Coordinates of C-alpha atoms in Angstrom, one line a residue:
M1 CA -1.2 0.5 13.0
I2 CA -3.2 -2.1 14.9
K3 CA -1.4 -5.0 13.3
E4 CA 1.9 -3.3 13.6
R5 CA 1.7 -3.0 17.4
L6 CA 0.5 -6.6 17.8
V7 CA 3.2 -7.9 15.6
D8 CA 5.8 -6.1 17.7
A9 CA 4.4 -7.6 20.9
L10 CA 4.1 -11.1 19.5
A11 CA 7.5 -11.3 17.7
P12 CA 9.6 -12.1 20.8
L13 CA 7.2 -14.8 21.8
L14 CA 6.8 -16.7 18.5
P15 CA 9.2 -18.7 16.3
L16 CA 8.0 -16.7 13.3
A17 CA 9.3 -13.7 11.3
K18 CA 7.3 -10.5 11.7
E19 CA 6.1 -10.8 8.1
E20 CA 4.7 -14.3 8.9
I21 CA 2.9 -13.1 12.0
N22 CA 1.4 -10.2 10.1
S23 CA 0.0 -12.5 7.5
L24 CA -1.6 -14.8 10.1
L25 CA -3.4 -12.0 11.9
E26 CA -7.1 -11.7 10.9
F27 CA -10.2 -9.8 11.8
P28 CA -12.8 -11.8 13.7
P29 CA -16.2 -12.3 12.1
N30 CA -17.8 -10.0 14.8
D31 CA -16.5 -7.3 17.1
E32 CA -17.6 -9.2 20.2
L33 CA -14.8 -11.7 19.7
G34 CA -12.2 -9.0 19.6
D35 CA -10.5 -6.6 17.3
L36 CA -7.9 -9.0 15.9
A37 CA -7.2 -12.7 16.1
L38 CA -4.3 -15.0 15.8
P39 CA -5.1 -18.6 14.6
C40 CA -2.6 -20.9 16.3
F41 CA -2.8 -23.9 13.9
V42 CA 0.5 -23.0 12.1
L43 CA 2.3 -22.7 15.5
A44 CA 1.1 -26.2 16.6
K45 CA 3.6 -28.1 14.4
K46 CA 6.5 -25.8 15.3
L47 CA 5.9 -25.8 19.1
K48 CA 4.7 -29.4 19.4
Q49 CA 1.5 -28.4 21.2
S50 CA -2.1 -28.2 20.4
P51 CA -3.4 -24.8 19.0
G52 CA -5.6 -24.5 22.1
Q53 CA -2.7 -24.9 24.5
I54 CA -0.6 -22.4 22.6
A55 CA -3.5 -19.8 22.6
A56 CA -4.0 -20.2 26.4
A57 CA -0.3 -19.9 27.1
L58 CA 0.1 -16.8 25.1
A59 CA -3.0 -15.2 26.7
D60 CA -1.4 -15.7 30.1
T61 CA 1.9 -14.3 28.9
I62 CA 1.0 -11.2 27.0
V63 CA 0.6 -8.0 29.0
H64 CA 0.3 -4.7 26.9
P65 CA -1.2 -1.3 27.6
L66 CA -3.0 -1.2 24.2
F67 CA -4.8 -4.6 24.2
R68 CA -5.9 -7.6 26.2
A69 CA -5.3 -11.2 24.9
E70 CA -8.0 -13.9 25.4
A71 CA -7.9 -17.5 24.3
A72 CA -10.9 -18.9 22.5
G73 CA -10.1 -22.5 21.6
P74 CA -7.4 -22.5 18.9
Y75 CA -7.6 -18.7 18.5
L76 CA -5.9 -15.9 20.4
N77 CA -8.3 -12.9 20.3
F78 CA -7.1 -9.4 21.1
K79 CA -9.4 -6.6 22.4
L80 CA -7.9 -3.2 22.2
N81 CA -7.9 -0.6 24.9
R82 CA -10.0 1.8 22.8
S83 CA -9.2 5.0 24.8
A84 CA -5.4 4.4 24.8
F85 CA -5.4 3.3 21.2
G86 CA -7.5 6.4 20.1
A87 CA -5.2 8.8 21.8
E88 CA -2.1 7.2 20.4
L89 CA -3.6 7.0 16.9
L90 CA -4.5 10.7 16.7
E91 CA -1.0 11.6 18.0
R92 CA 0.6 9.5 15.3
T93 CA -1.5 10.9 12.5
Q94 CA 0.3 14.2 13.0
S95 CA 3.5 12.7 11.7
A96 CA 4.2 12.5 8.0
T97 CA 5.6 9.0 8.4
F98 CA 2.1 7.7 9.4
W99 CA 0.7 8.7 6.1
R100 CA 3.6 7.7 3.9
P101 CA 4.9 4.2 4.7
N102 CA 8.3 3.8 3.1
I103 CA 8.3 0.4 1.5
G104 CA 9.9 1.5 -1.8
E105 CA 13.2 2.7 -0.2
G106 CA 14.0 4.8 -3.3
K107 CA 14.0 2.0 -5.8
R108 CA 13.3 3.4 -9.3
V109 CA 10.2 2.0 -11.1
V110 CA 9.4 3.0 -14.7
I111 CA 5.7 2.8 -15.5
D112 CA 4.5 2.4 -19.1
M113 CA 0.9 3.9 -19.0
S114 CA -1.8 5.4 -21.2
S115 CA 0.1 4.9 -24.5
P116 CA -2.7 5.9 -26.9
N117 CA -2.4 5.4 -30.7
I118 CA -1.7 8.4 -32.8
A119 CA -4.5 9.5 -35.1
K120 CA -7.2 7.8 -33.0
P121 CA -9.3 9.6 -30.4
F122 CA -9.5 8.4 -26.8
G123 CA -12.3 5.9 -26.4
I124 CA -13.7 5.2 -23.0
G125 CA -11.4 2.2 -22.8
H126 CA -8.4 4.5 -22.7
L127 CA -9.6 5.7 -19.3
R128 CA -8.4 2.4 -17.9
S129 CA -4.8 2.5 -19.2
T130 CA -4.5 6.2 -18.2
M131 CA -6.1 6.4 -14.8
I132 CA -5.1 2.9 -13.5
G133 CA -1.6 3.8 -14.5
N134 CA -1.8 7.2 -13.0
A135 CA -3.1 5.8 -9.7
I136 CA -0.3 3.2 -9.6
Y137 CA 2.3 5.9 -10.3
R138 CA 1.0 8.1 -7.5
M139 CA 0.6 5.3 -5.0
L140 CA 4.1 4.0 -5.6
S141 CA 5.5 7.5 -5.3
E142 CA 3.7 7.9 -2.0
V143 CA 5.1 4.8 -0.4
G144 CA 8.8 5.6 -1.2
Y145 CA 9.5 4.5 -4.8
D146 CA 11.3 6.7 -7.2
T147 CA 8.7 6.6 -10.0
V148 CA 9.0 7.6 -13.6
N149 CA 6.0 7.4 -15.9
V150 CA 6.2 7.1 -19.6
N151 CA 3.6 7.7 -22.3
H152 CA 4.6 5.2 -24.9
L153 CA 2.7 6.6 -27.9
G154 CA 1.6 4.3 -30.6
D155 CA 3.2 6.4 -33.4
W156 CA 4.7 3.6 -35.6
G157 CA 3.5 0.5 -37.4
T158 CA 1.6 -0.6 -40.5
Q159 CA -1.5 1.2 -39.4
F160 CA 0.2 4.4 -40.6
G161 CA 0.5 3.0 -44.0
K162 CA -3.3 2.5 -43.9
M163 CA -3.8 6.1 -42.6
I164 CA -1.7 7.6 -45.3
V165 CA -3.6 5.7 -48.0
A166 CA -6.9 6.7 -46.6
Y167 CA -5.9 10.3 -46.2
L168 CA -4.6 10.6 -49.8
K169 CA -7.7 8.9 -51.2
W170 CA -10.5 10.4 -49.1
G171 CA -9.1 13.0 -46.8
D172 CA -9.9 16.7 -46.7
A173 CA -6.8 18.6 -45.3
S174 CA -8.6 21.9 -44.7
A175 CA -11.5 20.2 -42.9
I176 CA -9.1 18.2 -40.7
R177 CA -7.2 21.4 -39.8
A178 CA -10.4 23.2 -38.9
S179 CA -11.8 20.4 -36.9
D180 CA -12.3 20.7 -33.1
N181 CA -11.0 17.1 -32.8
P182 CA -8.9 16.0 -35.8
T183 CA -8.4 12.5 -34.3
K184 CA -12.1 11.8 -34.9
D185 CA -11.6 12.7 -38.6
Y186 CA -8.6 10.4 -38.8
L187 CA -10.7 7.6 -37.1
A188 CA -13.4 8.1 -39.8
L189 CA -10.7 7.6 -42.5
Y190 CA -9.3 4.5 -40.7
V191 CA -12.8 2.9 -40.5
K192 CA -13.4 3.8 -44.2
F193 CA -10.1 2.1 -45.1
H194 CA -11.1 -1.2 -43.5
E195 CA -14.6 -1.0 -45.1
E196 CA -13.1 -0.4 -48.5
A197 CA -10.4 -3.1 -48.0
K198 CA -13.0 -5.8 -47.7
R199 CA -14.0 -5.0 -51.3
H200 CA -10.6 -4.0 -52.5
P201 CA -7.9 -6.2 -50.9
E202 CA -5.2 -4.5 -52.9
L203 CA -5.5 -1.5 -50.5
E204 CA -3.6 -3.6 -47.9
D205 CA -0.7 -3.9 -50.3
E206 CA -0.8 -0.1 -50.9
A207 CA -0.7 0.4 -47.1
R208 CA 2.3 -1.8 -46.6
E209 CA 4.1 0.0 -49.4
W210 CA 3.4 3.4 -47.8
F211 CA 4.6 2.2 -44.4
R212 CA 7.8 0.9 -46.1
K213 CA 8.2 4.4 -47.5
L214 CA 7.7 5.9 -44.1
E215 CA 10.4 3.6 -42.7
T216 CA 12.8 4.7 -45.4
G217 CA 12.2 8.4 -44.8
D218 CA 10.0 9.3 -47.8
S219 CA 9.3 13.1 -47.5
L220 CA 5.5 13.0 -48.1
A221 CA 5.0 10.0 -45.9
T222 CA 7.0 11.6 -43.1
E223 CA 5.2 15.0 -43.5
L224 CA 1.8 13.4 -43.2
W225 CA 2.9 11.2 -40.3
R226 CA 4.2 14.2 -38.4
D227 CA 1.0 16.2 -39.0
M228 CA -1.0 13.3 -37.5
I229 CA 1.3 13.2 -34.4
G230 CA 1.1 17.0 -33.8
E231 CA -2.7 17.2 -34.2
S232 CA -3.2 14.1 -32.0
L233 CA -0.9 15.3 -29.2
N234 CA -2.8 18.6 -29.1
Q235 CA -6.0 16.7 -28.5
F236 CA -4.5 14.2 -26.1
N237 CA -3.0 17.0 -23.9
K238 CA -6.4 18.6 -23.5
L239 CA -7.8 15.4 -22.1
Y240 CA -4.8 14.8 -19.9
E241 CA -5.2 18.3 -18.4
R242 CA -8.8 17.6 -17.6
L243 CA -7.9 14.3 -16.0
G244 CA -5.0 15.8 -14.0
V245 CA -2.5 13.5 -15.6
T246 CA 1.1 14.4 -16.3
F247 CA 4.1 12.5 -17.7
D248 CA 7.8 12.4 -17.0
H249 CA 8.5 11.3 -20.6
V250 CA 6.4 11.2 -23.7
L251 CA 8.3 8.9 -26.1
G252 CA 6.6 7.2 -29.1
E253 CA 7.5 3.9 -30.5
S254 CA 9.4 5.7 -33.3
F255 CA 11.9 7.0 -30.7
Y256 CA 13.3 3.5 -30.6
N257 CA 13.7 3.0 -34.4
D258 CA 17.5 3.4 -34.2
K259 CA 17.8 1.3 -31.1
M260 CA 16.3 -1.9 -32.6
E261 CA 19.2 -3.0 -34.8
P262 CA 21.7 -3.4 -31.9
V263 CA 19.1 -5.6 -30.2
I264 CA 18.8 -7.8 -33.4
Q265 CA 22.6 -8.0 -33.6
K266 CA 22.9 -9.1 -30.0
L267 CA 20.3 -11.8 -30.4
R268 CA 22.1 -13.0 -33.5
S269 CA 25.5 -13.0 -31.8
Q270 CA 24.0 -15.0 -28.9
G271 CA 22.6 -17.6 -31.3
L272 CA 19.1 -16.8 -30.3
L273 CA 17.8 -15.5 -33.6
E274 CA 16.4 -18.0 -36.2
E275 CA 14.9 -17.6 -39.7
S276 CA 11.4 -18.9 -40.2
D277 CA 9.7 -18.5 -43.6
G278 CA 11.9 -15.4 -44.3
A279 CA 11.1 -13.8 -40.9
L280 CA 13.3 -13.6 -37.9
V281 CA 12.1 -15.2 -34.6
V282 CA 13.3 -16.3 -31.2
R283 CA 12.0 -19.7 -30.3
L284 CA 10.4 -20.1 -26.9
D285 CA 9.5 -23.8 -27.0
E286 CA 10.9 -24.5 -23.6
F287 CA 8.3 -22.1 -22.1
G288 CA 5.4 -23.7 -24.1
M289 CA 5.0 -20.5 -26.2
P290 CA 5.0 -19.8 -29.9
P291 CA 8.1 -18.2 -31.4
C292 CA 8.5 -14.4 -30.8
L293 CA 8.4 -12.7 -34.2
L294 CA 10.8 -9.8 -34.4
V295 CA 11.3 -9.0 -38.1
K296 CA 8.7 -9.8 -40.7
S297 CA 9.6 -11.4 -44.0
N298 CA 9.4 -8.0 -45.8
G299 CA 12.0 -6.6 -43.4
T300 CA 9.7 -4.5 -41.2
S301 CA 9.8 -4.4 -37.4
I302 CA 6.9 -5.2 -35.2
Y303 CA 5.8 -4.3 -31.6
A304 CA 8.0 -7.0 -30.0
T305 CA 11.2 -5.6 -31.6
R306 CA 10.4 -2.1 -30.4
D307 CA 9.4 -3.4 -26.9
L308 CA 12.8 -5.2 -26.5
A309 CA 14.7 -2.0 -27.4
T310 CA 12.4 0.1 -25.1
A311 CA 12.9 -2.2 -22.1
I312 CA 16.7 -2.1 -22.5
Y313 CA 16.7 1.7 -22.9
R314 CA 14.6 2.1 -19.7
R315 CA 17.0 -0.1 -17.8
D316 CA 20.2 1.3 -19.1
V317 CA 19.4 5.0 -19.6
M318 CA 16.5 5.6 -17.2
G319 CA 18.0 3.4 -14.5
A320 CA 14.9 1.3 -13.8
S321 CA 15.1 -1.4 -11.2
Q322 CA 11.6 -2.5 -12.2
L323 CA 9.5 -2.0 -15.3
L324 CA 5.7 -2.0 -15.1
Y325 CA 3.5 -2.2 -18.2
V326 CA -0.1 -1.0 -17.5
V327 CA -1.6 -2.5 -20.6
G328 CA -4.8 -4.5 -21.3
G329 CA -4.9 -8.2 -20.5
E330 CA -5.4 -9.2 -24.1
Q331 CA -1.7 -8.4 -24.6
S332 CA -0.5 -10.9 -21.9
L333 CA 1.0 -13.4 -24.4
H334 CA 2.9 -10.6 -26.1
F335 CA 4.5 -9.4 -22.9
E336 CA 5.2 -13.0 -21.8
Q337 CA 7.1 -13.5 -25.0
V338 CA 9.0 -10.2 -24.8
F339 CA 10.0 -10.9 -21.2
R340 CA 11.2 -14.4 -22.0
V341 CA 13.3 -13.1 -24.8
L342 CA 14.8 -10.5 -22.5
G343 CA 15.5 -13.3 -20.0
K344 CA 17.3 -15.4 -22.6
M345 CA 19.4 -12.4 -23.5
D346 CA 20.3 -11.6 -19.8
D347 CA 18.9 -13.6 -16.9
T348 CA 18.9 -10.5 -14.6
W349 CA 15.7 -9.5 -16.4
E350 CA 13.6 -12.3 -14.9
E351 CA 12.3 -10.2 -11.9
R352 CA 12.6 -6.8 -13.5
C353 CA 9.6 -6.7 -15.8
K354 CA 6.0 -7.0 -15.0
H355 CA 2.8 -6.7 -17.1
V356 CA 0.1 -5.1 -15.0
P357 CA -3.0 -6.2 -17.0
F358 CA -6.5 -4.8 -16.8
G359 CA -9.8 -6.1 -18.1
L360 CA -11.7 -4.9 -21.2
M361 CA -14.1 -2.0 -21.2
R362 CA -17.2 -3.2 -22.9
M363 CA -20.1 -1.2 -24.3
E364 CA -23.4 -3.0 -23.9
G365 CA -21.5 -6.3 -23.4
Q366 CA -19.4 -6.0 -26.6
K367 CA -15.7 -5.1 -26.9
M368 CA -15.2 -1.7 -28.6
S369 CA -13.3 -1.6 -31.9
T370 CA -11.8 1.4 -33.7
R371 CA -11.7 -0.6 -36.9
K372 CA -15.5 -0.9 -36.9
G373 CA -15.9 2.7 -35.5
K374 CA -17.8 1.3 -32.5
V375 CA -16.3 3.6 -29.9
L376 CA -17.7 5.7 -27.1
F377 CA -15.4 8.7 -27.0
L378 CA -13.9 9.6 -23.6
E379 CA -14.2 13.3 -24.3
D380 CA -18.0 12.9 -24.9
V381 CA -18.4 10.9 -21.7
L382 CA -16.6 13.5 -19.7
N383 CA -18.6 16.3 -21.2
E384 CA -21.9 14.6 -20.5
A385 CA -20.8 13.8 -16.9
V386 CA -19.9 17.4 -16.3
A387 CA -23.2 18.6 -17.8
Q388 CA -25.1 16.3 -15.5
A389 CA -23.1 17.5 -12.5
R390 CA -23.8 21.1 -13.5
R391 CA -27.6 20.3 -13.5
I392 CA -27.4 18.7 -10.1
I393 CA -25.5 21.7 -8.7
E394 CA -28.1 24.1 -10.1
E395 CA -30.9 22.1 -8.5
K396 CA -29.4 21.5 -5.1
N397 CA -27.0 24.5 -4.5
P398 CA -27.4 27.3 -7.0
A399 CA -25.5 29.7 -4.8
L400 CA -22.4 27.5 -4.8
R401 CA -19.3 29.5 -5.7
D402 CA -17.1 28.3 -8.7
K403 CA -19.9 26.1 -9.9
E404 CA -18.2 25.4 -13.2
A405 CA -15.0 24.2 -11.5
A406 CA -17.2 22.1 -9.1
A407 CA -19.1 20.5 -12.0
E408 CA -15.8 19.6 -13.7
A409 CA -14.4 18.0 -10.6
I410 CA -17.6 16.1 -9.8
G411 CA -18.3 14.9 -13.3
I412 CA -14.8 13.7 -14.0
G413 CA -14.5 12.3 -10.5
A414 CA -17.6 10.2 -11.1
V415 CA -16.1 8.7 -14.3
V416 CA -12.7 8.1 -12.9
F417 CA -13.8 6.6 -9.5
G418 CA -16.5 4.6 -11.3
D419 CA -13.7 2.7 -13.1
L420 CA -11.0 2.5 -10.3
K421 CA -13.4 1.0 -7.7
N422 CA -13.5 -2.1 -9.9
T423 CA -10.9 -4.9 -9.5
R424 CA -8.3 -4.1 -12.2
T425 CA -8.3 -7.5 -14.0
L426 CA -12.0 -7.7 -14.3
D427 CA -13.9 -6.7 -17.5
V428 CA -16.1 -3.6 -17.0
D429 CA -19.4 -3.2 -18.7
F430 CA -19.5 0.6 -19.3
S431 CA -22.8 2.2 -18.7
L432 CA -23.2 5.9 -18.8
A433 CA -26.1 5.8 -16.5
D434 CA -24.2 3.8 -13.9
V435 CA -21.1 6.0 -14.0
L436 CA -23.2 9.1 -13.7
N437 CA -25.2 7.9 -10.7
F438 CA -24.5 10.4 -8.0
E439 CA -25.6 8.2 -5.2
G440 CA -24.1 5.1 -3.6
E441 CA -20.5 3.9 -4.1
T442 CA -19.4 6.8 -6.3
G443 CA -16.8 9.5 -6.6
P444 CA -19.4 12.3 -5.9
Y445 CA -20.4 10.5 -2.6
L446 CA -16.8 10.7 -1.5
Q447 CA -16.4 14.3 -2.6
Y448 CA -19.5 15.2 -0.7
T449 CA -18.2 13.4 2.4
Y450 CA -15.0 15.3 2.2
A451 CA -16.9 18.6 1.8
R452 CA -18.9 17.7 4.9
M453 CA -15.6 17.2 6.8
A454 CA -14.4 20.5 5.6
S455 CA -17.6 22.2 6.7
I456 CA -17.1 20.8 10.3
Q457 CA -13.6 22.2 10.4
R458 CA -14.7 25.6 9.2
K459 CA -17.4 25.8 11.8
A460 CA -15.0 24.8 14.5
A461 CA -12.4 27.3 13.3
A462 CA -15.1 30.0 13.3
G463 CA -15.7 29.3 17.0
M464 CA -19.3 28.0 16.6
A465 CA -20.7 26.7 19.8
E466 CA -22.5 23.7 18.4
L467 CA -22.7 21.9 15.1
Q468 CA -26.2 21.3 13.9
N469 CA -26.1 17.7 12.9
D470 CA -28.4 18.2 9.9
G471 CA -27.4 16.6 6.7
D472 CA -29.9 18.6 4.7
E473 CA -28.5 22.0 5.8
T474 CA -25.0 20.9 4.8
E475 CA -26.1 19.6 1.5
S476 CA -27.9 22.9 0.7
G477 CA -24.7 24.8 1.2
G478 CA -25.6 26.4 4.5
D479 CA -22.1 26.1 5.9
Q480 CA -19.6 28.9 6.1
P481 CA -17.8 30.0 2.9
A482 CA -14.5 28.2 2.5
A483 CA -12.4 31.3 2.5
S484 CA -14.0 33.0 5.6
T485 CA -11.9 31.3 8.2
T486 CA -8.4 29.9 8.9
P487 CA -8.3 26.2 8.2
L488 CA -8.3 24.0 11.3
S489 CA -5.1 22.3 12.3
P490 CA -3.9 20.1 15.2
D491 CA -2.2 23.2 16.7
S492 CA -5.5 25.1 16.9
L493 CA -7.3 22.4 18.9
P494 CA -8.2 23.0 22.5
A495 CA -5.4 22.2 25.0
N496 CA -5.4 19.1 27.2
G497 CA -7.1 17.1 24.6
P498 CA -6.1 13.7 23.2
L499 CA -3.4 15.2 21.0
T500 CA -1.5 16.2 24.2
G501 CA -1.8 12.9 25.9
S502 CA -5.4 12.6 27.3
R503 CA -7.1 9.2 26.7
S504 CA -10.7 10.3 26.0
H505 CA -13.5 7.9 26.9
L506 CA -15.1 8.9 23.6
A507 CA -13.2 6.3 21.8
E508 CA -15.6 3.7 23.3
H509 CA -18.5 5.3 21.5
D510 CA -20.2 2.9 19.1
H511 CA -19.8 5.3 16.2
V512 CA -16.4 6.7 17.1
W513 CA -14.5 3.4 17.5
P514 CA -15.3 2.2 13.9
L515 CA -14.0 5.5 12.5
L516 CA -10.8 5.3 14.6
K517 CA -10.2 1.8 13.3
Q518 CA -10.7 2.9 9.7
I519 CA -8.3 5.8 10.0
S520 CA -5.7 3.4 11.5
F521 CA -6.0 1.1 8.4
Y522 CA -4.9 3.9 6.0
P523 CA -1.1 3.1 5.8
A524 CA -1.6 -0.6 5.4
R525 CA -4.3 -0.3 2.8
L526 CA -2.2 2.2 0.8
A527 CA 0.8 0.0 1.0
L528 CA -1.3 -3.1 -0.1
A529 CA -2.8 -1.2 -3.0
A530 CA 0.7 0.0 -4.1
E531 CA 2.4 -3.4 -3.8
R532 CA -0.4 -5.2 -5.6
H533 CA -0.7 -2.4 -8.2
E534 CA -4.4 -2.5 -7.5
P535 CA -6.1 1.0 -7.1
S536 CA -9.4 -0.7 -6.2
V537 CA -8.0 -1.7 -2.8
L538 CA -7.6 2.0 -2.0
A539 CA -10.9 2.9 -3.6
R540 CA -12.8 0.4 -1.6
Y541 CA -11.1 1.5 1.6
L542 CA -12.1 5.1 1.0
L543 CA -15.7 4.0 0.6
E544 CA -15.5 2.2 4.0
L545 CA -13.9 5.2 5.6
A546 CA -16.6 7.5 4.2
Q547 CA -19.4 5.2 5.4
S548 CA -17.9 5.1 8.9
F549 CA -17.5 8.9 9.0
N550 CA -21.1 9.5 7.9
R551 CA -22.4 7.2 10.6
F552 CA -20.2 9.1 13.1
Y553 CA -21.5 12.4 11.7
H554 CA -25.2 11.5 12.1
H555 CA -24.7 10.2 15.7
V556 CA -22.0 12.4 17.3
K557 CA -22.1 16.2 17.8
V558 CA -18.5 17.3 17.2
L559 CA -18.7 20.8 18.7
D560 CA -20.2 19.7 22.0
G561 CA -18.8 18.8 25.4
S562 CA -15.7 19.7 27.2
D563 CA -12.6 21.1 25.5
S564 CA -10.9 17.7 25.8
E565 CA -13.9 16.0 24.2
Q566 CA -14.2 18.5 21.4
S567 CA -10.4 18.3 20.8
F568 CA -10.7 14.5 20.5
K569 CA -13.6 14.7 18.1
L570 CA -12.0 17.4 16.0
G571 CA -8.8 15.5 15.8
L572 CA -10.8 12.6 14.6
V573 CA -12.4 14.7 11.8
L574 CA -9.0 16.1 10.8
A575 CA -7.5 12.7 10.5
A576 CA -10.4 11.3 8.6
S577 CA -10.3 14.3 6.3
K578 CA -6.6 13.8 5.6
A579 CA -7.1 10.1 4.9
L580 CA -10.0 10.7 2.5
G581 CA -8.4 13.7 0.8
Q582 CA -5.0 12.1 0.2
G583 CA -6.6 8.9 -0.9
L584 CA -8.7 10.6 -3.5
A585 CA -5.8 12.6 -4.7
L586 CA -3.8 9.4 -5.2
L587 CA -6.7 8.1 -7.4
G588 CA -6.8 11.3 -9.4
V589 CA -10.2 12.5 -8.0
R590 CA -10.3 16.2 -7.0
T591 CA -11.8 17.2 -3.6
L592 CA -14.1 20.1 -2.9
E593 CA -14.2 22.3 0.2
E594 CA -17.8 23.2 -0.5
L595 CA -20.5 21.3 -2.2

């Protein structure tokens, strides 16, 4: 909001587009210099004047009720009228348009996310593809895109030949059916296959033959394959429910089996398909890439073939204007090749597809591998996180209502936020101890801050005369039960407050002003996180917001002073609560009214 108002004021005075002005505005290194600054170096060449002259001239020209302009050498610094700005901000936060900047304008985006492999349990690494994708899906929806998310299950490929061989040789059908988590039993068989194949290489030939049978519709192969899919989906859906993740479409790779041949025929008719050692490839020499293999010498398809058919289906049938693939960074070359092949087929694809990579999840510095059985299961991590949350609740607030639901929200929130606060493309060294640390820059810290905000609102709604600014009391659960009062809303605030036009001097307070600024940043940070497909931008913002609020909480008595002053402070709490609550929801972290 701050930048938006400045850009509107500067646009008529500068030979720059609004987008250029917005990109030039920066925050000074300290508040004494101002709230925002415009470096005038870029303008010097356009206006044929020195940066200092331009800054001085603009400072003399700009007159605005919300800010004062001051030249400082080549910089034009802006100091906001805090009272006027605070009143306007709290007024604007009552509008839905403040919270949902419409940058998508209804364009349809199809997001490929989660996409686990059938017959393998979720490792902790699957958290990234699932929750990063989920956050991107929710953020893009929030800023005006028509979003569709697809769970592209890994239900096809030569690994199923290996699974069938392992099942027939060493599997126990009754034990698998009775298992609490059949995917772990299938993983054990998969690991055993690779161990045995080192000593008996002929097993690889058997696996290839069984996958060929599956491709040609062999009844036994198909029956075993369908059993694996059904048992896996039952297990996956339990985890998705705990994580709060839903999908618009769940379509496995096998869905596209009958859609690959038309792609191959089109490539052949366009003269793009070549034979190489019995295999079919598309050459990408002009891009400095190896050929894209589409059909193996034995006639079987591979990932690239299915991904080409999938992309075309998502464009032509799902109506996507953009396709996002939330898949690990180790698949970058694969997607570059697929996108280049699509571009050679039809140049309108060039800007339509985007790989959204993320770094590896490592365990004690080593990449996890299902082939070696070196996996930390996501289900086990979530269970341990919830168990630790349960112990903390029993220690700190044994009288808390719905303790089990709270423990589930806190434990899972700790794991999810512990991942999303990291820059998406960086590798993450997973440590159970770090993820479950309930202090510092964590999900539970944000959930506790939200509960503190809710406590203030309940006390205000109950008509309490003064809020005891005692963190220990709030932490021990001494606030009013969540269901005992009507939730606070802007309409219930005292009359003649800032929300009806008053410009409270409280905005000048050293711990009020930083919170006002943080609230004003919400739309821009959300838009930036969505445009960059980077949940950590929103996560880091929420931490900054919570820190500002907690400093405010410890230094300002909300339910004290005149009606106008209380109205201003309660409006501030309401707006901060909405920013934090909505932000956490977009990241897939549940909030708690009491904690």
